Short mmCIF file of C-alpha atoms in Angstrom, two decimals:
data_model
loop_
_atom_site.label_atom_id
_atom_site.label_comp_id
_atom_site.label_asym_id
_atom_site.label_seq_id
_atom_site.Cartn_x
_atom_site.Cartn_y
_atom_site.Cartn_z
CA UNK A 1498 -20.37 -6.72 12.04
CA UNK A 1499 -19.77 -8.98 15.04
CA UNK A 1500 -18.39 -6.37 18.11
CA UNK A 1501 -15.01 -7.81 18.69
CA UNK A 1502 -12.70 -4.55 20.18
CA UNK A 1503 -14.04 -2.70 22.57
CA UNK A 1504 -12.18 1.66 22.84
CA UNK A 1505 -10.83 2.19 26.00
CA UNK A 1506 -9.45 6.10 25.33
CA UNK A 1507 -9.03 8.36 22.52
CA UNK A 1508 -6.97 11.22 22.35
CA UNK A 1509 -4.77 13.40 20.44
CA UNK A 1510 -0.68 13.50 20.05
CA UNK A 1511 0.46 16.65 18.61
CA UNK A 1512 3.77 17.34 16.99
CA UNK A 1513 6.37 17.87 20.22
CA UNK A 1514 7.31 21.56 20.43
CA UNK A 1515 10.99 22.33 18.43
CA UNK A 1516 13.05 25.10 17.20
CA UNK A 1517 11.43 24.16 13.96
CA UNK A 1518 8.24 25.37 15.05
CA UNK A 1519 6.97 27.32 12.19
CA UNK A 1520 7.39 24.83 9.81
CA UNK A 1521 4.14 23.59 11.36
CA UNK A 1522 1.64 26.60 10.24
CA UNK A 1523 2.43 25.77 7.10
CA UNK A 1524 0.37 25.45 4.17
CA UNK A 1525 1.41 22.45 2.07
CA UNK A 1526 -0.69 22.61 -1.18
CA UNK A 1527 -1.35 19.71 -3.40
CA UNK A 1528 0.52 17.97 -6.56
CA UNK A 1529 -0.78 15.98 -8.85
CA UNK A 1530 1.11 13.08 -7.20
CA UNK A 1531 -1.35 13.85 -4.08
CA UNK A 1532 -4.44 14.30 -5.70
CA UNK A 1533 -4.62 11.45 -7.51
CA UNK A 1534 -5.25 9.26 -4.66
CA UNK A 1535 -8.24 11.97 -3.36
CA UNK A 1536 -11.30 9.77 -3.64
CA UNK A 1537 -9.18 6.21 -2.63
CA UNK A 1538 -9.64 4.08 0.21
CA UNK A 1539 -7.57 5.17 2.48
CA UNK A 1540 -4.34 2.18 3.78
CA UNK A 1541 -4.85 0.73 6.45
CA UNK A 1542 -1.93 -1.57 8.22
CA UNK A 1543 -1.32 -3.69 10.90
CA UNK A 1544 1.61 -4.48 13.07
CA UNK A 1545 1.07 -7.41 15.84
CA UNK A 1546 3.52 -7.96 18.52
CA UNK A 1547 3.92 -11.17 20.95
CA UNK A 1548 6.17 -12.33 23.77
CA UNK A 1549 7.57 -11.73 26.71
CA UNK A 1550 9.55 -8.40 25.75
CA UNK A 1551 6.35 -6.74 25.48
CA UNK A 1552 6.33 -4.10 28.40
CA UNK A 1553 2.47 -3.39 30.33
CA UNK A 1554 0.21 -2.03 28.32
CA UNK A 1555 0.01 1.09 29.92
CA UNK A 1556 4.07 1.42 29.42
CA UNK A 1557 3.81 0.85 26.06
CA UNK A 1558 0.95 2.86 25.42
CA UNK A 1559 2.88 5.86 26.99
CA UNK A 1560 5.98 5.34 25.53
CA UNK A 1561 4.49 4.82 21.53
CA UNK A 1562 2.41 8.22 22.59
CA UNK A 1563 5.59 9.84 23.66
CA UNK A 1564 7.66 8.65 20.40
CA UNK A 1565 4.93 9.63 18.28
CA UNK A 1566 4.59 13.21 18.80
CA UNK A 1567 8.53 13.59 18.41
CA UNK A 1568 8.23 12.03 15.46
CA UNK A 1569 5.56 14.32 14.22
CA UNK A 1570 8.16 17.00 14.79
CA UNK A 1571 9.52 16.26 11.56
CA UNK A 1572 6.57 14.45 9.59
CA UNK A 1573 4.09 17.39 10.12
CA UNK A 1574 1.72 17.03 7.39
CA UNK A 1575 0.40 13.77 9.40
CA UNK A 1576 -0.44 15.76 11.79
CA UNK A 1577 -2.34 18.06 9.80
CA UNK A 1578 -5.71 17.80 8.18
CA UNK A 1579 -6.41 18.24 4.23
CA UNK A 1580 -8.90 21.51 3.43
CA UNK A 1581 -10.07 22.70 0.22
CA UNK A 1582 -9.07 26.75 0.32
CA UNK A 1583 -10.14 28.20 -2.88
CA UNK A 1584 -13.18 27.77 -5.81
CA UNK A 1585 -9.97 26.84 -8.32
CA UNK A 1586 -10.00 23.61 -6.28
CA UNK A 1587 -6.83 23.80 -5.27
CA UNK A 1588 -5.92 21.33 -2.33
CA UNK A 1589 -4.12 21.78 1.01
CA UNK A 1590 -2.59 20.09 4.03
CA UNK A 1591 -2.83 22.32 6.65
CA UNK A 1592 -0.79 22.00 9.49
CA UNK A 1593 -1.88 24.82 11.83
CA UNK A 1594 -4.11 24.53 14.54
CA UNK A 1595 -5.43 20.62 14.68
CA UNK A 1596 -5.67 18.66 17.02
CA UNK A 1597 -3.18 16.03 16.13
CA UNK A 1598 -3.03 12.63 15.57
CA UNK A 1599 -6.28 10.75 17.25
CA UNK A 1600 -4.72 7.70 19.23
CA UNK A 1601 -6.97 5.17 19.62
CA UNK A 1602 -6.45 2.83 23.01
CA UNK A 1603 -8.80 -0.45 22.76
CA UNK A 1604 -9.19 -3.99 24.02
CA UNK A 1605 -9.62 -7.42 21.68
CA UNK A 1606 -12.54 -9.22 23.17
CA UNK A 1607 -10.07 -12.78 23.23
CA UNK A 1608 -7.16 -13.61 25.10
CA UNK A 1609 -3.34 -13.31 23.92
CA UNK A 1610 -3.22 -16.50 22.63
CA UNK A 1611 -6.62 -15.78 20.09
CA UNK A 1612 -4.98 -12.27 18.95
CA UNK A 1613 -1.82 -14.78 18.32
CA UNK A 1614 -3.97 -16.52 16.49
CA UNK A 1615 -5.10 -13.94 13.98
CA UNK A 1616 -1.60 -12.84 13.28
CA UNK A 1617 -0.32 -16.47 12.10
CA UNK A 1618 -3.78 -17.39 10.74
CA UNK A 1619 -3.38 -18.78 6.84
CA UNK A 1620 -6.79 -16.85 5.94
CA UNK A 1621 -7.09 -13.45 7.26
CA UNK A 1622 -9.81 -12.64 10.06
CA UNK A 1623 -11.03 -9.55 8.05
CA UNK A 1624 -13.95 -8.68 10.79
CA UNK A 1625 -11.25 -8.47 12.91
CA UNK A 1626 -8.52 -6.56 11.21
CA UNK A 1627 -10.78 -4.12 10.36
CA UNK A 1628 -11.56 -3.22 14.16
CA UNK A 1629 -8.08 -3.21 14.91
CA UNK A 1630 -7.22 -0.46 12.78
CA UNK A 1631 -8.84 3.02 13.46
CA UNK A 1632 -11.07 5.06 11.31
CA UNK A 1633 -10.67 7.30 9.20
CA UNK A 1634 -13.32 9.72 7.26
CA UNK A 1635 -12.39 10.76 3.72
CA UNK A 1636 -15.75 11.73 2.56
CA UNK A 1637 -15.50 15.03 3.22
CA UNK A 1638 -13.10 17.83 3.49
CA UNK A 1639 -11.28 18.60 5.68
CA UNK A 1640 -10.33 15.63 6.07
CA UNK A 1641 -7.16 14.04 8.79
CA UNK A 1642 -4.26 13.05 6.96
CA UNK A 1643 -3.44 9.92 10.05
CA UNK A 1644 -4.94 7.70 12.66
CA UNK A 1645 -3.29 5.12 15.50
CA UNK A 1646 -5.12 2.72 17.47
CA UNK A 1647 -3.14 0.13 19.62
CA UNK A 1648 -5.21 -2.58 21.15
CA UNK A 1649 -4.43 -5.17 24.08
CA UNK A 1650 -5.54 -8.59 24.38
CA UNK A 1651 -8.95 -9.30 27.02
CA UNK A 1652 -5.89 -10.41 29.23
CA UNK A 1653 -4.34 -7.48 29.10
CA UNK A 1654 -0.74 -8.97 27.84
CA UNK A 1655 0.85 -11.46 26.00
CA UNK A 1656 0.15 -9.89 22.73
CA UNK A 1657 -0.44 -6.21 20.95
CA UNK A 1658 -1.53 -5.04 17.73
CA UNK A 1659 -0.48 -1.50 16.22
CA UNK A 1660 -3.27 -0.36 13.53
CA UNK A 1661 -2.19 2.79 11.58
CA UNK A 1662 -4.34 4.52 8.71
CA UNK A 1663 -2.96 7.33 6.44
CA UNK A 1664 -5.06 9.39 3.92
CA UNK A 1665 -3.37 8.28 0.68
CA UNK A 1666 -3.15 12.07 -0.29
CA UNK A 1667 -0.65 13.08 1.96
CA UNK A 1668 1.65 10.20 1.22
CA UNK A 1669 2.87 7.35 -0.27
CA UNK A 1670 3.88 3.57 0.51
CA UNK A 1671 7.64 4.78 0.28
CA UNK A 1672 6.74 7.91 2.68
CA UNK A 1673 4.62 5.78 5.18
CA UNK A 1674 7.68 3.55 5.36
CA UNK A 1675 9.73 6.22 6.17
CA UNK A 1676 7.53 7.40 8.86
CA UNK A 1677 7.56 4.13 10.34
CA UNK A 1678 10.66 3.34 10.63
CA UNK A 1679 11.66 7.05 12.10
CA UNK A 1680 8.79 6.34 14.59
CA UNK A 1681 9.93 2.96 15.95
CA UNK A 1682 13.68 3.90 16.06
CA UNK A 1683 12.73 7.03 18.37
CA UNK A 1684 10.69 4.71 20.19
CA UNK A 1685 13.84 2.27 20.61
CA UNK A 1686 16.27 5.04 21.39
CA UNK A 1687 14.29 7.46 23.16
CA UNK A 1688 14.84 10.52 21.35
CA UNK A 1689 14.12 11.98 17.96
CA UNK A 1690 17.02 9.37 15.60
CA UNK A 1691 16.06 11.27 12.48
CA UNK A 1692 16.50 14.93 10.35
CA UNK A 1693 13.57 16.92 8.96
CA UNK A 1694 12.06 15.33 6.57
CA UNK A 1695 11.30 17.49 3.15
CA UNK A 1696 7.85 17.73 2.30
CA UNK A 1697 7.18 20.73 0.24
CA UNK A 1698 5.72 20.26 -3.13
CA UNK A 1699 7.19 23.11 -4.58
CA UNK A 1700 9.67 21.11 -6.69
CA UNK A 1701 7.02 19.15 -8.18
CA UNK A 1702 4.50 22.22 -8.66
CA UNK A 1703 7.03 24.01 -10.82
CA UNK A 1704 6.65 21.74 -13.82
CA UNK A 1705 3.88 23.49 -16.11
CA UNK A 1706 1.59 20.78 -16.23
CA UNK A 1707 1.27 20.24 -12.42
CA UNK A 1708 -0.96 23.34 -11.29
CA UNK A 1709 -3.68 22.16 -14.07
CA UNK A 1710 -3.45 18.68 -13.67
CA UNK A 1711 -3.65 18.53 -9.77
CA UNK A 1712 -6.98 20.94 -10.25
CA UNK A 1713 -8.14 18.45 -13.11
CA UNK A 1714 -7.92 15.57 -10.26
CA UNK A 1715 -9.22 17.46 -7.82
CA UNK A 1716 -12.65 18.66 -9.86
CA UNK A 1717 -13.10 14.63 -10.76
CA UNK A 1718 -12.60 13.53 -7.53
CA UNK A 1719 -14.73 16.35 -5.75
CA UNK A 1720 -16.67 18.22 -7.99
CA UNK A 1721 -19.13 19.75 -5.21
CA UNK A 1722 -16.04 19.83 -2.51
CA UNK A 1723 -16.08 19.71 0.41
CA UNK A 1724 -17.58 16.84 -0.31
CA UNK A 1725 -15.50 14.07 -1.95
CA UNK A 1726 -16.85 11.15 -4.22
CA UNK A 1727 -14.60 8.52 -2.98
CA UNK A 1728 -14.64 4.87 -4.24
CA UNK A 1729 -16.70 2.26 -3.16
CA UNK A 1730 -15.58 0.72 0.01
CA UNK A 1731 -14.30 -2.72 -0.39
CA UNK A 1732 -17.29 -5.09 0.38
CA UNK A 1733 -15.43 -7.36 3.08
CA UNK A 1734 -18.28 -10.14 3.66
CA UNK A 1735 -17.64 -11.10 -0.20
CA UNK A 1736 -13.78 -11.28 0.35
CA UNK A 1737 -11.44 -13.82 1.35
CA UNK A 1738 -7.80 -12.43 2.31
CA UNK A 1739 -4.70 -15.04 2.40
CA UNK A 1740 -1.00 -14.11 3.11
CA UNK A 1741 2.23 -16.29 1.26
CA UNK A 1742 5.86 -15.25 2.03
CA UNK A 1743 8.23 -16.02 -1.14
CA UNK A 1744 11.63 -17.07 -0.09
CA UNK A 1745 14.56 -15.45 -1.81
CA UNK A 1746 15.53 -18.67 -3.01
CA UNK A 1747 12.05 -18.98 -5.24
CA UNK A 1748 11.96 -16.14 -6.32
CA UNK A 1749 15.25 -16.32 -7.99
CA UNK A 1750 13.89 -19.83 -9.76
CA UNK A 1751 10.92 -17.99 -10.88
CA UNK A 1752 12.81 -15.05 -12.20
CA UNK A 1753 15.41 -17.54 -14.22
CA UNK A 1754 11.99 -19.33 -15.22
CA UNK A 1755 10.36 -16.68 -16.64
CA UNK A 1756 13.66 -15.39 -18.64
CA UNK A 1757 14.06 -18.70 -20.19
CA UNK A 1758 10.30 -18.55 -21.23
CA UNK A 1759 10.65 -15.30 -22.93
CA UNK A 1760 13.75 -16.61 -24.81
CA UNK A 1761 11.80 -19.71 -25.86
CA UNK A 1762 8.65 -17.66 -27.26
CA UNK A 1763 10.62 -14.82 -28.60
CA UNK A 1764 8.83 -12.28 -26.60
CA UNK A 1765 11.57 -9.81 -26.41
CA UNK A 1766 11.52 -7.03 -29.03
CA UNK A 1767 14.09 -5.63 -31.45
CA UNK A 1768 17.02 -4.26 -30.05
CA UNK A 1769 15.86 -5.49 -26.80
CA UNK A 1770 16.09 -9.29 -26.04
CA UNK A 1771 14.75 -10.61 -23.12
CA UNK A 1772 16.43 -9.10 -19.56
CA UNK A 1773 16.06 -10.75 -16.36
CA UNK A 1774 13.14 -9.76 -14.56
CA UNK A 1775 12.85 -7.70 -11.56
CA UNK A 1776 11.76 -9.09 -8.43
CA UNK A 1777 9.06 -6.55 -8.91
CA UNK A 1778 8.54 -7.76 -12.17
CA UNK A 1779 8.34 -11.49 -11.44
CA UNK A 1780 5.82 -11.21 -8.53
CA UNK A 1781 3.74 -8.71 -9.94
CA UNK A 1782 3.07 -10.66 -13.25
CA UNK A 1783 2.67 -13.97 -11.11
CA UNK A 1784 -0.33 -11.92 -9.02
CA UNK A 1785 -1.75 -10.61 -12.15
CA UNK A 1786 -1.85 -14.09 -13.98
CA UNK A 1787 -3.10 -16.23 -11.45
CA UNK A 1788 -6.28 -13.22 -10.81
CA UNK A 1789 -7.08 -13.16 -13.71
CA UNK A 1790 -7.22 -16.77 -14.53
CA UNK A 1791 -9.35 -16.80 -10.99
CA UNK A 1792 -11.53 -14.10 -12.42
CA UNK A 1793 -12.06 -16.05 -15.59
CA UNK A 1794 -13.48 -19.37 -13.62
CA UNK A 1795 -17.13 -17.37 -13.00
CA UNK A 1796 -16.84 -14.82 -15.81
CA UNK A 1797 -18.37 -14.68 -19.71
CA UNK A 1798 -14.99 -13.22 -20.65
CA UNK A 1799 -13.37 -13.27 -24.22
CA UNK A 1800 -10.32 -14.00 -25.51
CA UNK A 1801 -9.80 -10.66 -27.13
CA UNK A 1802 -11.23 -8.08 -24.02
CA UNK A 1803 -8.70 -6.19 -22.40
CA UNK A 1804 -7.20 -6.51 -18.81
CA UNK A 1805 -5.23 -3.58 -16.98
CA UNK A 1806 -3.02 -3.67 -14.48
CA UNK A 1807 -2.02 -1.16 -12.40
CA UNK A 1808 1.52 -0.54 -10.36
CA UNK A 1809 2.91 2.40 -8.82
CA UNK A 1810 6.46 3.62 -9.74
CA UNK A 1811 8.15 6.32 -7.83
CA UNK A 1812 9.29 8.79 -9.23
CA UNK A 1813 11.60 11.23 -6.92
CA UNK A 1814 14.92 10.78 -9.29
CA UNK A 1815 13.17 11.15 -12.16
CA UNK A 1816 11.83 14.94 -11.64
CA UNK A 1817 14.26 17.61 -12.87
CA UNK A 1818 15.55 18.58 -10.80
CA UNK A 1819 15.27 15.45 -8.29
CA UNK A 1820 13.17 15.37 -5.00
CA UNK A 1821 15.53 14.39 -2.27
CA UNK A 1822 15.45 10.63 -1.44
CA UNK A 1823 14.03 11.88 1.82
CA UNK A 1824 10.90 13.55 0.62
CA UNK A 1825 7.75 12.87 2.75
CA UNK A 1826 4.85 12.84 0.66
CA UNK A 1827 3.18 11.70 -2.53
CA UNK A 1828 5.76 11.19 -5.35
CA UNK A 1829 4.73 7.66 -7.43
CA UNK A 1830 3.18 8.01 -10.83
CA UNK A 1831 0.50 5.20 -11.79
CA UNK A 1832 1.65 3.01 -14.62
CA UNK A 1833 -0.65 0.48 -16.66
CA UNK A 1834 -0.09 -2.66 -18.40
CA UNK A 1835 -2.88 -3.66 -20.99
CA UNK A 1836 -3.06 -7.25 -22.44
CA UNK A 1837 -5.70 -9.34 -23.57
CA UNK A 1838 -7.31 -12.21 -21.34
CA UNK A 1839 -6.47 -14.52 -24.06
CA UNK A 1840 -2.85 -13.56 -23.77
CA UNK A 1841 -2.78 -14.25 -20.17
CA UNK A 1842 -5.06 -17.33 -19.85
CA UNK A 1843 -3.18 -18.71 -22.71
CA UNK A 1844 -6.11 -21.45 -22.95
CA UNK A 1845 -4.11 -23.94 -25.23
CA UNK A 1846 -2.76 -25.17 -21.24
CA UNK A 1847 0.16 -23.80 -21.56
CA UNK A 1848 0.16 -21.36 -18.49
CA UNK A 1849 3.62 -20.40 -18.82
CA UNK A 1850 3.19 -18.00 -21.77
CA UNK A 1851 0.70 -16.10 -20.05
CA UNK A 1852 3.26 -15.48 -17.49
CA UNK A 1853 6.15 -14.51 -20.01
CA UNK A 1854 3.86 -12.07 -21.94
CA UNK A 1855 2.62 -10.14 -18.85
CA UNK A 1856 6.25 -10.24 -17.68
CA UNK A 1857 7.45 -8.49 -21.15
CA UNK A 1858 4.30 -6.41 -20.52
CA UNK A 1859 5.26 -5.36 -17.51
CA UNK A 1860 9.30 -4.24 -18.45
CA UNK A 1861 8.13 -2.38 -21.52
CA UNK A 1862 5.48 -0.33 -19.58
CA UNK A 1863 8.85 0.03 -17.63
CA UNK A 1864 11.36 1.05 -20.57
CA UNK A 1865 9.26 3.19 -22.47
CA UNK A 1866 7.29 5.51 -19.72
CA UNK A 1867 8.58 4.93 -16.53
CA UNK A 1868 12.12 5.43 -17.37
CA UNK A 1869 12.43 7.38 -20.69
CA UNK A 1870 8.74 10.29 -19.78
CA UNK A 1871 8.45 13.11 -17.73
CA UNK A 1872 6.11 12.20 -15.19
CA UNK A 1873 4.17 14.72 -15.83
CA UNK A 1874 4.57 15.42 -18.96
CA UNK A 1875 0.49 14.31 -19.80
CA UNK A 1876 -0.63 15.05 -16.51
CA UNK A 1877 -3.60 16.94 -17.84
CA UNK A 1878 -4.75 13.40 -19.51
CA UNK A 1879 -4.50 11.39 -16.10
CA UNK A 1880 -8.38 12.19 -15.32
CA UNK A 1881 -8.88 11.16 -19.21
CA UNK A 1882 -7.19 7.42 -18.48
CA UNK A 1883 -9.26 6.44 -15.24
CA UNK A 1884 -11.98 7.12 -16.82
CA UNK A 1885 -11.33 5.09 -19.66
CA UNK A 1886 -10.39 1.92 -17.54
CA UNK A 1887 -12.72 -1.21 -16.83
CA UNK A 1888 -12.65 -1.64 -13.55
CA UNK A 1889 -14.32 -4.94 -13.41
CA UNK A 1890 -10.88 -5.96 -15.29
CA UNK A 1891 -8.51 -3.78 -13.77
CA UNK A 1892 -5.87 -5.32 -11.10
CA UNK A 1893 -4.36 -2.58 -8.97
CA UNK A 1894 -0.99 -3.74 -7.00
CA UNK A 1895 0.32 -1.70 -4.05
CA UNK A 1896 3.07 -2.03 -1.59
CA UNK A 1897 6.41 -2.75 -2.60
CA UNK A 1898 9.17 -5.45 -2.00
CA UNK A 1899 11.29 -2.80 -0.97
CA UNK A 1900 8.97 -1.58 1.85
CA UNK A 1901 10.88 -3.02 4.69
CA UNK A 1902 8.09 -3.16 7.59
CA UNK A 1903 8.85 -6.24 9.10
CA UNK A 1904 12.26 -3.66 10.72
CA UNK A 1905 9.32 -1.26 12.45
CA UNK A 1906 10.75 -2.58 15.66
CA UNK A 1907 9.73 0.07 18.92
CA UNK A 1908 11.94 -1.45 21.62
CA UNK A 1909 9.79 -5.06 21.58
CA UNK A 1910 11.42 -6.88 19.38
CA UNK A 1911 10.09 -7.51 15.59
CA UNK A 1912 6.50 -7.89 14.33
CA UNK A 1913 5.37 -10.88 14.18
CA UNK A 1914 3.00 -10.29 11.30
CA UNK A 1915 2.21 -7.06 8.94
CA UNK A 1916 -0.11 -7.06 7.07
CA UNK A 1917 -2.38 -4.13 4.42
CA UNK A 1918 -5.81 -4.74 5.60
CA UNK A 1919 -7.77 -4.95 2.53
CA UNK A 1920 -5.67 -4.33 -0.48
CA UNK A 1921 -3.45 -6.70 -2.49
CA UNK A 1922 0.31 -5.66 -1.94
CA UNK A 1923 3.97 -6.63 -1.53
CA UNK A 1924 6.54 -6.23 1.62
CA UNK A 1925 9.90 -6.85 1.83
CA UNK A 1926 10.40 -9.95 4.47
CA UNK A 1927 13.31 -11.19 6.30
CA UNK A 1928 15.76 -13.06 4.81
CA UNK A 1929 15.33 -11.65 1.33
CA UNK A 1930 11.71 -12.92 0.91
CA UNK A 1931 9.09 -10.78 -0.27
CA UNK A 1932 5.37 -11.57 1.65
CA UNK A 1933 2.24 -11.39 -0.60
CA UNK A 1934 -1.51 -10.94 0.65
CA UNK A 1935 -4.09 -10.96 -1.99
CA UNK A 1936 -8.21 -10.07 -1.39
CA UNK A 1937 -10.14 -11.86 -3.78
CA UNK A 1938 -13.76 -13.12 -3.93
CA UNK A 1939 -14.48 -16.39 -1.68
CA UNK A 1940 -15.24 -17.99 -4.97
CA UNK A 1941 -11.89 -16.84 -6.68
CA UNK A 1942 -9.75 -17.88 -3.86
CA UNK A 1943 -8.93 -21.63 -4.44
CA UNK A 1944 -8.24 -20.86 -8.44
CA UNK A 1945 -6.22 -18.32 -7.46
CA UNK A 1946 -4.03 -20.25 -5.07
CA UNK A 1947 -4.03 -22.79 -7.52
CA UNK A 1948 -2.38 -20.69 -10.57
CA UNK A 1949 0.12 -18.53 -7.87
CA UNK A 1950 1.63 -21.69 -6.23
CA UNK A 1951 1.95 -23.92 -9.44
CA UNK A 1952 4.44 -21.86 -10.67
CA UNK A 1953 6.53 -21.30 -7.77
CA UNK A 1954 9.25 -23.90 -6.67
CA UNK A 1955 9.16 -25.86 -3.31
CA UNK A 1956 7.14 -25.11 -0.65
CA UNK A 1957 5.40 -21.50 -0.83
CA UNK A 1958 4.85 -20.67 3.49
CA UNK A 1959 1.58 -19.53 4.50
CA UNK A 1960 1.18 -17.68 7.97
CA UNK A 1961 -0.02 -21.05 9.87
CA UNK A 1962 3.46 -22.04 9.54
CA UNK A 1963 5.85 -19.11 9.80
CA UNK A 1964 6.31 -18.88 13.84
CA UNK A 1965 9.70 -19.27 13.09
CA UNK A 1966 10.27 -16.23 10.21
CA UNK A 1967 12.57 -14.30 12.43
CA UNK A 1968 14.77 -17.02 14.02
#
C-alpha cells in the first residue's frame, strides 16, 4: 500500500466525569444480537468536510475531542473494550478502567483541493479511504469497541475528513447513527444535547433462548478465545467501489414499476396480492439483481443453484416486552432471501421478472419472519444457518435508508460526502434520496452498473456531479 496519511498524535478521550458515574464500571454482557457480528469486519465510515466554515485544524481537533468525551458520558460501552470472562464463553463489554477512545490526529499527503477530490470522485479511492479511517484489531480479545481519526489536508485547511470504526459487537447501524448524531449536536451546541442512552441487554437476555444461543455464537466465532476467527478481510486491490444517489423522485417510479410487474406475472400469493414495495424493498432487490447478473458474466453458474441474500431488520419493537427506541447496542436480527439464479437472471431477456421475484422474495421473508417470529425464537439454529450458506453466492446488504448521516453536522456545516468504506450499504440523503455504494470485483463493475441504472428512470447522479446535493 502506497503511504498516503501520515499520524501526527494519538491519544485517548475518556467518557467526561458525571453524576452517572457508576454506570461506567459496568459489566455489559453479550446477546445474541451482539455476538453474531463477533468474527465480522468491523464498519468503517467516513465523513469529509470542505469550505470556508471549517475552523483551524487545531480548533476543530479540540473541540470534536472535547464533544466526544461528553458524549461518551452517555454511550459508555464505546468507550469500553470487549473481554471474554468465563470458560462458558460468555461475552462482555467492559467499561471499567480503559483507556478510552484512541483519537487518531493525521495529515493527507495532497492538498485540500486532492482530499476534495476523493470525496466527489465517481470511483472510490479505496487506498485512500482506508488510511483515513483508523484501525481497529478484532482478532483477539479484548478487543476496543471504537476508534476516531480526523485527518487535515498537506495544506493544513480547506478540507477535513472524520474516519470512525466501531466493533460491530457493541452496536448496530441504527445505534452508530444514534451516536453520531448525539456527538455532532454536542459538538454544535457545546454541551451534552442528549439523555442516557439504554444499553443493558438484560431485556433481551431474559428470553430463554438468548443465554444458549449467544454462547453457541460465541464458541463458532472463537472457539480457542481469546483468540477470535474473524472473516477474511476484504481483498481491496481486487475491488472497485462506486457511489449513486437515487432521487426520491426515482425511486418512487421504480417502486410503481416493480408493483405493476408483480401484478402482470402474478407473483403475489393467496390472500396476499401484490403491495407496494418499500423503499427498502425496491433498492435492495435492484442491488441484489444487478450483482448477481454481474456475478454471472465470469461464473459457470446454473440456472437452478441457489443465491442468498442477506438484510438486517431491527428488531427493538418486536421483543416482548420492547427495547426502548433509544437502546444503544446490537438489536437487528439477520434475515435471508433464497432464490435461484435462474429466477433472477431471468435469461429469456426479460430482466424485469428477475426484479419482481426478488422483490416478492424480499416482502415475504418480511411477512412471514420478520414480522409474525420471535426473534429469537430459533436462536440456537443461527450458528446452524451460516454455516449452511454459500458464500461465494451470498449478497450481504448493510446500512439503511433510514440512517440519516448526511445530518452529522459538528458546527461546520454538512458533509459533503459519507461514505461505508468497504461494504455495500444504503444512507438516507437529502432531499428524500437514498445514496448507494456497492464493492464489487473490477471485472463485475461495468455489468453491474449496467443492470442497476437500466432500470432506474432519468439520470441516476454519481459523486463527480453532486457538488450541489445540499443547495
Amino acid at each position: 500500500m502506497n503511504i498516503r496519511v501520515r499520524v501526527l498524535n494519538v491519544t485517548h478521550v475518556q467518557p467526561a466525569q458525571t453524576t452517572d458515574q457508576p454506570r461506567h464500571g459496568a459489566m455489559i454482557k453479550l446477546s445474541p444480537f451482539d455476538t453474531s457480528f463477533l468474527a465480522l469486519w468491523p464498519p468503517q465510515m467516513l465523513f469529509f468536510y470542505d469550505g470556508t466554515s471549517l475552523p483551524p485544524f487545531r480548533s476543530l481537533v479540540s473541540s470534536l475531542r472535547v464533544s466526544l468525551g461528553a458524549t461518551l458520558a452517555v454511550f459508555a460501552p464505546f468507550a469500553g473494550k470487549i473481554t471474554a470472562c468465563s470458560d462458558d464463553h460468555d461475552l462482555v463489554i467492559d467499561c471499567s478502567s480503559n483507556p478510552g477512545v484512541r483519537f487518531v490526529e493525521a495529515e493527507y499527503s495532497g492538498d485540500a483541493a486532492d482530499m476534495q477530490r476523493l470525496a466527489r470522485d465517481k470511483e472510490h479511492d479505496i487506498e485512500a479511504f482506508l488510511q483515513l479511517v483508523p484501525k481497529l484489531e478484532v482478532g483477539r480479545l479484548p478487543a476496543p469497541a471504537f476508534a476516531v481519526q480526523v485527518t487535515r489536508p498537506a495544506d493544513g485547511g480547506g478540507a477535513v475528513a472524520v474516519g470512525v470504526v466501531m466493533h460491530h459487537s457493541v452496536a448496530d447501524g441504527r445505534s452508530l447513527w444514534q451516536f453520531m448524531r448525539a456527538w455532532s449536536t454536542t459538538s454544535q451546541e457545546g454541551s451534552l444535547a442528549v439523555a442516557a442512552a439504554p444499553f443493558d441487554r438484560a431485556g433481551i437476555l431474559r428470553h430463554p433462548k438468548a443465554q444458549a444461543g449467544a454462547r453457541n455464537l460465541a464458541r463458532f466465532c472463537g472457539p480457542e478465545l481469546p483468540k477470535v476467527n474473524k472473516f477474511p478481510d476484504p481483498d481491496w486491490r481486487r475491488l472497485s467501489q462506486r457511489t449513486y444517489l437515487l432521487t426520491a423522485g426515482q425511486i418512487q417510479s421504480l417502486k410503481r414499476r416493480i408493483q405493476l410487474l408483480q401484478a402482470k406475472n402474478g407473483d403475489g400469493e393467496q390472500n396476499h396480492p401484490p403491495e407496494p414495495p418499500t423503499t427498502y424493498v425496491a433498492i435492495a432487490s435492484l442491488l441484489w439483481t444487478s450483482i448477481v447478473r454481474a456475478r454471472s458474466v465470469n461464473s459457470a453458474a446454473a440456472d437452478d443453484d441457489d443465491e442468498y441474500v442477506s438484510f438486517p431488520a431491527d428488531c427493538r419493537r418486536r421483543l416482548r416486552p420492547p427495547l426502548e427506541p433509544s437502546f444503544f447496542g446490537n438489536c437487528v436480527k439477520v434475515h435471508y432471501v433464497r432464490a435461484t439464479t435462474g429466477d433472477l437472471l431471468c435469461r429469456d431477456g426479460d430482466n424485469d421478472k428477475g426484479l419482481a421475484r426478488a422483490a416478492a422474495g424480499f416482502q415475504r421473508a418480511i411477512r412471514e419472519h420478520v414480522e409474525k417470529e420471535d426473534p429469537l425464537g430459533d436462536a440456537e439454529r443461527w450458528v446452524e444457518i451460516i454455516r449452511g450458506l454459500t458464500r461465494e453466492r451470498l449478497t450481504v446488504l448493510g446500512g439503511s435508508n433510514r440512517h440519516m448521516m448526511y445530518e452529522v453536522d459538528f458546527g461546520w456545516g454538512q458533509p459533503s460526502r459519507v461514505e461505508y468504506v468497504l461494504m455495500i450499504s444504503l444512507l438516507g440523503a437529502p432531499g428524500g434520496g437514498v445514496q448507494v455504494s456497492v464493492p464489487l470485483p473490477r471485472d463485475h463493475v461495468d455489468t453491474f452498473e449496467a443492470s442497476f441504472l437500466s432500470h432506474v428512470s432519468g439520470h441516476v447522479q454519481q459523486y463527480s456531479r453532486l457538488e450541489g446535493m445540499h443547495e
